[in-house]
mmCIF file of C-alpha atoms in Angstrom:
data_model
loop_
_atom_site.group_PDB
_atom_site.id
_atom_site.type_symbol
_atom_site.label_atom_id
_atom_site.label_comp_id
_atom_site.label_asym_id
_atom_site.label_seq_id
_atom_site.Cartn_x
_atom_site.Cartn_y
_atom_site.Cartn_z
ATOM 1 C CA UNK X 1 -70.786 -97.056 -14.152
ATOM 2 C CA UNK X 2 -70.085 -98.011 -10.256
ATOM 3 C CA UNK X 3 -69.563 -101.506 -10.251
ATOM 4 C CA UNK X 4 -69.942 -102.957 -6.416
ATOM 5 C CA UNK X 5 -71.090 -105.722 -3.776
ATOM 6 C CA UNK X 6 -75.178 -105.783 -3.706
ATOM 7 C CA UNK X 7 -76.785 -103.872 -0.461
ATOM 8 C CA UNK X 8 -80.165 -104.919 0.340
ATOM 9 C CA UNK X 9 -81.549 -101.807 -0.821
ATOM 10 C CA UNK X 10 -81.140 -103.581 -4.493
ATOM 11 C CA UNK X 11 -83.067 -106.190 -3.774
ATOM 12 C CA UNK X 12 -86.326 -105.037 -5.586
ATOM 13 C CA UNK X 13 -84.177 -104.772 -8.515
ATOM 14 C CA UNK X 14 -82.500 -108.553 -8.300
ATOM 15 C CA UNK X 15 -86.100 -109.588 -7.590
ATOM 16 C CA UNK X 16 -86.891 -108.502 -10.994
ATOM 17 C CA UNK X 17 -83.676 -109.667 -12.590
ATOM 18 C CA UNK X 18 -83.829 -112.847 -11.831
ATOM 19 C CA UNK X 19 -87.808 -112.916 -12.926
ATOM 20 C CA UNK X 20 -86.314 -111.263 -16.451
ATOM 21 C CA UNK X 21 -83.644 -113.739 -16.523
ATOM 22 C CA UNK X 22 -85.646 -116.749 -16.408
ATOM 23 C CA UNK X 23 -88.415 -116.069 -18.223
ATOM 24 C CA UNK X 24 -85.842 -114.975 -20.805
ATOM 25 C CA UNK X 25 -84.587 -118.254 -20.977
ATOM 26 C CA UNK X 26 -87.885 -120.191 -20.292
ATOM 27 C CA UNK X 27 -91.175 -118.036 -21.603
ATOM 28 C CA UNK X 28 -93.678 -121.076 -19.695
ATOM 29 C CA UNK X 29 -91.916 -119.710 -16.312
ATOM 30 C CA UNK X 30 -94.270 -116.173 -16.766
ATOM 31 C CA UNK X 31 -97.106 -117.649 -15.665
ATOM 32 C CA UNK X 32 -95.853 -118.826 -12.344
ATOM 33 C CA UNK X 33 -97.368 -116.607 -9.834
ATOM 34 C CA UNK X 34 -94.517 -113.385 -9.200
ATOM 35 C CA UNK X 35 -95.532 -112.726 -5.789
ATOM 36 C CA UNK X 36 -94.644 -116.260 -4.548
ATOM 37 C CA UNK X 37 -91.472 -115.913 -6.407
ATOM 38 C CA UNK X 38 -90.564 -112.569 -4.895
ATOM 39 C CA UNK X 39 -91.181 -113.955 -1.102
ATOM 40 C CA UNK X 40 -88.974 -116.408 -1.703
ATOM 41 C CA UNK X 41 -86.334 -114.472 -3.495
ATOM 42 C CA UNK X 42 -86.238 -112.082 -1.037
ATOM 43 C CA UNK X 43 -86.122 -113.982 1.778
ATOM 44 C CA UNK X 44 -82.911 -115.654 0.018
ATOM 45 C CA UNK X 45 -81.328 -112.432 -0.735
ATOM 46 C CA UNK X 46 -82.122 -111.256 2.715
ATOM 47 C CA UNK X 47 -80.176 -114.278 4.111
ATOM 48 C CA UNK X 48 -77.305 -114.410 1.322
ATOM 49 C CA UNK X 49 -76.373 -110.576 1.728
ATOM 50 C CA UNK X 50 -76.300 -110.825 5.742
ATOM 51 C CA UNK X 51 -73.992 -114.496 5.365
ATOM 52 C CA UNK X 52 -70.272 -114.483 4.473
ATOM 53 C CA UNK X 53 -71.162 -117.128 1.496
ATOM 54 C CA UNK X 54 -72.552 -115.105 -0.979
ATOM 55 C CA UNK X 55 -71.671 -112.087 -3.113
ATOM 56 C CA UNK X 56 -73.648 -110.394 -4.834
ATOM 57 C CA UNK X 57 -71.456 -108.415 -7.623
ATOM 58 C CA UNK X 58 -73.593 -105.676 -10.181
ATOM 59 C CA UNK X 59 -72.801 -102.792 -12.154
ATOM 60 C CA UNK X 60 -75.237 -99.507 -12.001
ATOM 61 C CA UNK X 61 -75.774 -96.729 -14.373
ATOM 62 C CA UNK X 62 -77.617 -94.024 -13.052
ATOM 63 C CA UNK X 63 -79.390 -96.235 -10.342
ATOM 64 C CA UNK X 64 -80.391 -99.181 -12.217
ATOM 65 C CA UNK X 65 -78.413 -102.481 -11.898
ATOM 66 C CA UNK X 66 -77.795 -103.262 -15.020
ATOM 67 C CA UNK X 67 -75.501 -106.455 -14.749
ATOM 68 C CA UNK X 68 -74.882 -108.749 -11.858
ATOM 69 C CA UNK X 69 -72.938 -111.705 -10.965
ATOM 70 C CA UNK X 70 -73.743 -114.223 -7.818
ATOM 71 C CA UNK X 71 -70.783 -116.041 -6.016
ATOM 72 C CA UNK X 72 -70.842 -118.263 -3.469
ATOM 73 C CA UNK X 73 -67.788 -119.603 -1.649
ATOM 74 C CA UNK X 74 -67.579 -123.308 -1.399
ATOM 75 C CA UNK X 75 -65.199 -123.834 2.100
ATOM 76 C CA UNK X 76 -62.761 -127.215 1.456
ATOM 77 C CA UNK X 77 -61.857 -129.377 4.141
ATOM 78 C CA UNK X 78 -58.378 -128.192 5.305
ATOM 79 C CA UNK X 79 -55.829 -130.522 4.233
ATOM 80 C CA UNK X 80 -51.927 -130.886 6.045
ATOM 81 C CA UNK X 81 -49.164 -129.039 4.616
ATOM 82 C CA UNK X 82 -50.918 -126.346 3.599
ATOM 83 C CA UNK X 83 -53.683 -123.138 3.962
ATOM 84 C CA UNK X 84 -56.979 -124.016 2.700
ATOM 85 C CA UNK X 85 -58.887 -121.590 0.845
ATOM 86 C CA UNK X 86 -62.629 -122.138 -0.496
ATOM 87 C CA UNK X 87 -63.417 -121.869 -4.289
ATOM 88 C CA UNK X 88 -66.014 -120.344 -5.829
ATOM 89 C CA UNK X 89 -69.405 -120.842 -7.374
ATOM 90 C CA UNK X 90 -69.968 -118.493 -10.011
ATOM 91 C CA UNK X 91 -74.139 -118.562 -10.788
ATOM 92 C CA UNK X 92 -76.949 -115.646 -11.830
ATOM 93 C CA UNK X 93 -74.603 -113.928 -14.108
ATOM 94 C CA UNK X 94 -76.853 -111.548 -16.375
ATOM 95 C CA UNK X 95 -77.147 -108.377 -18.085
ATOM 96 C CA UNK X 96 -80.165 -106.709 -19.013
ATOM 97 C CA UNK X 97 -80.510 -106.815 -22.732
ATOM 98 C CA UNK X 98 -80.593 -103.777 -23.963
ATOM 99 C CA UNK X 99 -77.010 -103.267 -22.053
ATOM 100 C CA UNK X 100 -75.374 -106.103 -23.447
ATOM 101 C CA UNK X 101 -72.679 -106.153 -26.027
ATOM 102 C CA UNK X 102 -71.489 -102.790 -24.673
ATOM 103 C CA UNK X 103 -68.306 -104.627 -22.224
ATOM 104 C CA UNK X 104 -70.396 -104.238 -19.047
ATOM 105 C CA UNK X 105 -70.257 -107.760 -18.774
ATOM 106 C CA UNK X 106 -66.930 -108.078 -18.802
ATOM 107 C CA UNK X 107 -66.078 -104.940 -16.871
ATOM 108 C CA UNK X 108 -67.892 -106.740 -14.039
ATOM 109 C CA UNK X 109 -66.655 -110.289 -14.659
ATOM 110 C CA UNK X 110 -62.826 -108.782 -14.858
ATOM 111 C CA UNK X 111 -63.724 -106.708 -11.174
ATOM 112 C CA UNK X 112 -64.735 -110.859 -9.790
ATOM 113 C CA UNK X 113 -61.549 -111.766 -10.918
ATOM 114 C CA UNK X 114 -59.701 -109.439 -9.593
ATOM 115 C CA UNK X 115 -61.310 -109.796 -5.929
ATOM 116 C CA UNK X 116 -61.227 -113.609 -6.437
ATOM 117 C CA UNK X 117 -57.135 -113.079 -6.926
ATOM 118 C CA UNK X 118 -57.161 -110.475 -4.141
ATOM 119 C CA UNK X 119 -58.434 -113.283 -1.663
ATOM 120 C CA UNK X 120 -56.690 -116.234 -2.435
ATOM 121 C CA UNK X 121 -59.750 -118.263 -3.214
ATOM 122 C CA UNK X 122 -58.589 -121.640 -5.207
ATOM 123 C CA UNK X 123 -60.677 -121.311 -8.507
ATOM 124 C CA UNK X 124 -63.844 -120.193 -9.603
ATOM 125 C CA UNK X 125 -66.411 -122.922 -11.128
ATOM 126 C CA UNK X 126 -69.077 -121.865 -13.953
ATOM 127 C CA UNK X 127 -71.789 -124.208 -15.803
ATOM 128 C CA UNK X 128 -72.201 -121.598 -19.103
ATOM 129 C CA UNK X 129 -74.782 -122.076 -21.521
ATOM 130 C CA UNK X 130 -73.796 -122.879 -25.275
ATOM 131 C CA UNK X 131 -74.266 -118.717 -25.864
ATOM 132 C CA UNK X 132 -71.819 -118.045 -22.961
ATOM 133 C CA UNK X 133 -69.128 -119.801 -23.613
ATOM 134 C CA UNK X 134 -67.002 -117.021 -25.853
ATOM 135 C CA UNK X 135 -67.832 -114.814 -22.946
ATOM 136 C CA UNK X 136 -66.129 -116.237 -20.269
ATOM 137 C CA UNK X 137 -63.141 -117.772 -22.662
ATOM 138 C CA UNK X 138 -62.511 -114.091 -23.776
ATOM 139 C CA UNK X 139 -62.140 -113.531 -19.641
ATOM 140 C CA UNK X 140 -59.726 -115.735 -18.843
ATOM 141 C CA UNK X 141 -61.805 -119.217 -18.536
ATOM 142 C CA UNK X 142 -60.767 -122.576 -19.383
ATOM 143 C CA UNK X 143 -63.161 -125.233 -20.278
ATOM 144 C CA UNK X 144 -62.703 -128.450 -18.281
ATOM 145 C CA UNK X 145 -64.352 -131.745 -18.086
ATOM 146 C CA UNK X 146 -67.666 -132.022 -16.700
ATOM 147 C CA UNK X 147 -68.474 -132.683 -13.597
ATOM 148 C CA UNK X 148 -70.732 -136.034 -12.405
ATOM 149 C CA UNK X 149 -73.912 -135.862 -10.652
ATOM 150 C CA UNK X 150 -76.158 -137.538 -8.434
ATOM 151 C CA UNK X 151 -79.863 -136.595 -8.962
ATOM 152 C CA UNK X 152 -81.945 -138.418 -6.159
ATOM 153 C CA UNK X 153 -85.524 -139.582 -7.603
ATOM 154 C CA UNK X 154 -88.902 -138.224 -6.569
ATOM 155 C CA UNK X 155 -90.777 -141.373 -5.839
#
């Protein structure tokens, strides 16, 4: 298993990820139209894998991504008395099913942490799902109080 940084020749396969992953969690989303979906995934995978504010981590076997994790880095406003480093947004993270429960996940969640440590970044921020939670506990997370939110309305 080579567990890296996305390139854009895996873009097909996060394409069809992220279709999997959704539709996994939300069966009425397979009957939006995939080739709308794909322009626009693209072109956002296009932009985030040229930027410096998105990673893009998976882990291959044999050519296939079988597990990926997104990050973006949130920058802070510098504050005096000290170097300010961004946190990051942890979002995306999936594993195709018939590779999960085998510590792929992990593997590739413990390689984030390690190249979050590497770089100084202030902390790492994850919304898991109910399912998730054990996951990212048995990795090191903490739960903490929930964040507020501002959702504008669509009149």
């Amino acid at each position: 298993m080579d567990i890296r940084l996305a390139e854009l020749k895996d873009i097909s396969q996060l394409i069809r990820m992220r279709w999997d992953f959704t539709v996994e969690h939300d069966e009425s989303k397979k009957d939006s139209s995939f080739e709308d979906f794909k322009q626009e995934c693209q072109s956002f995978l296009e932009k985030a894998m040229n930027s410096d504010q998105w990673f893009i981590w998976v882990a291959e076997i044999n050519g296939q991504i079988v597990s990926h994790i997104y990050i973006e880095l949130i920058q802070k406003v510098p504050r005096p008395g000290r170097i300010t480093y961004p946190f990051a947004y942890m979002t995306n993270v999936y594993t195709v099913p018939e590779y999960r429960n085998k510590g792929i996940g992990s593997d590739i969640l413990r390689t984030v942490n390690k190249w979050i440590n590497e770089n100084n970044y202030e902390f790492v921020i994850v919304w898991p799902s109910e399912d998730s939670i054990h996951y990212y506990k048995k990795n090191g997370y903490v739960s903490s109080t929930e964040p507020m939110e501002y959702v504008p309305s669509k009149d």
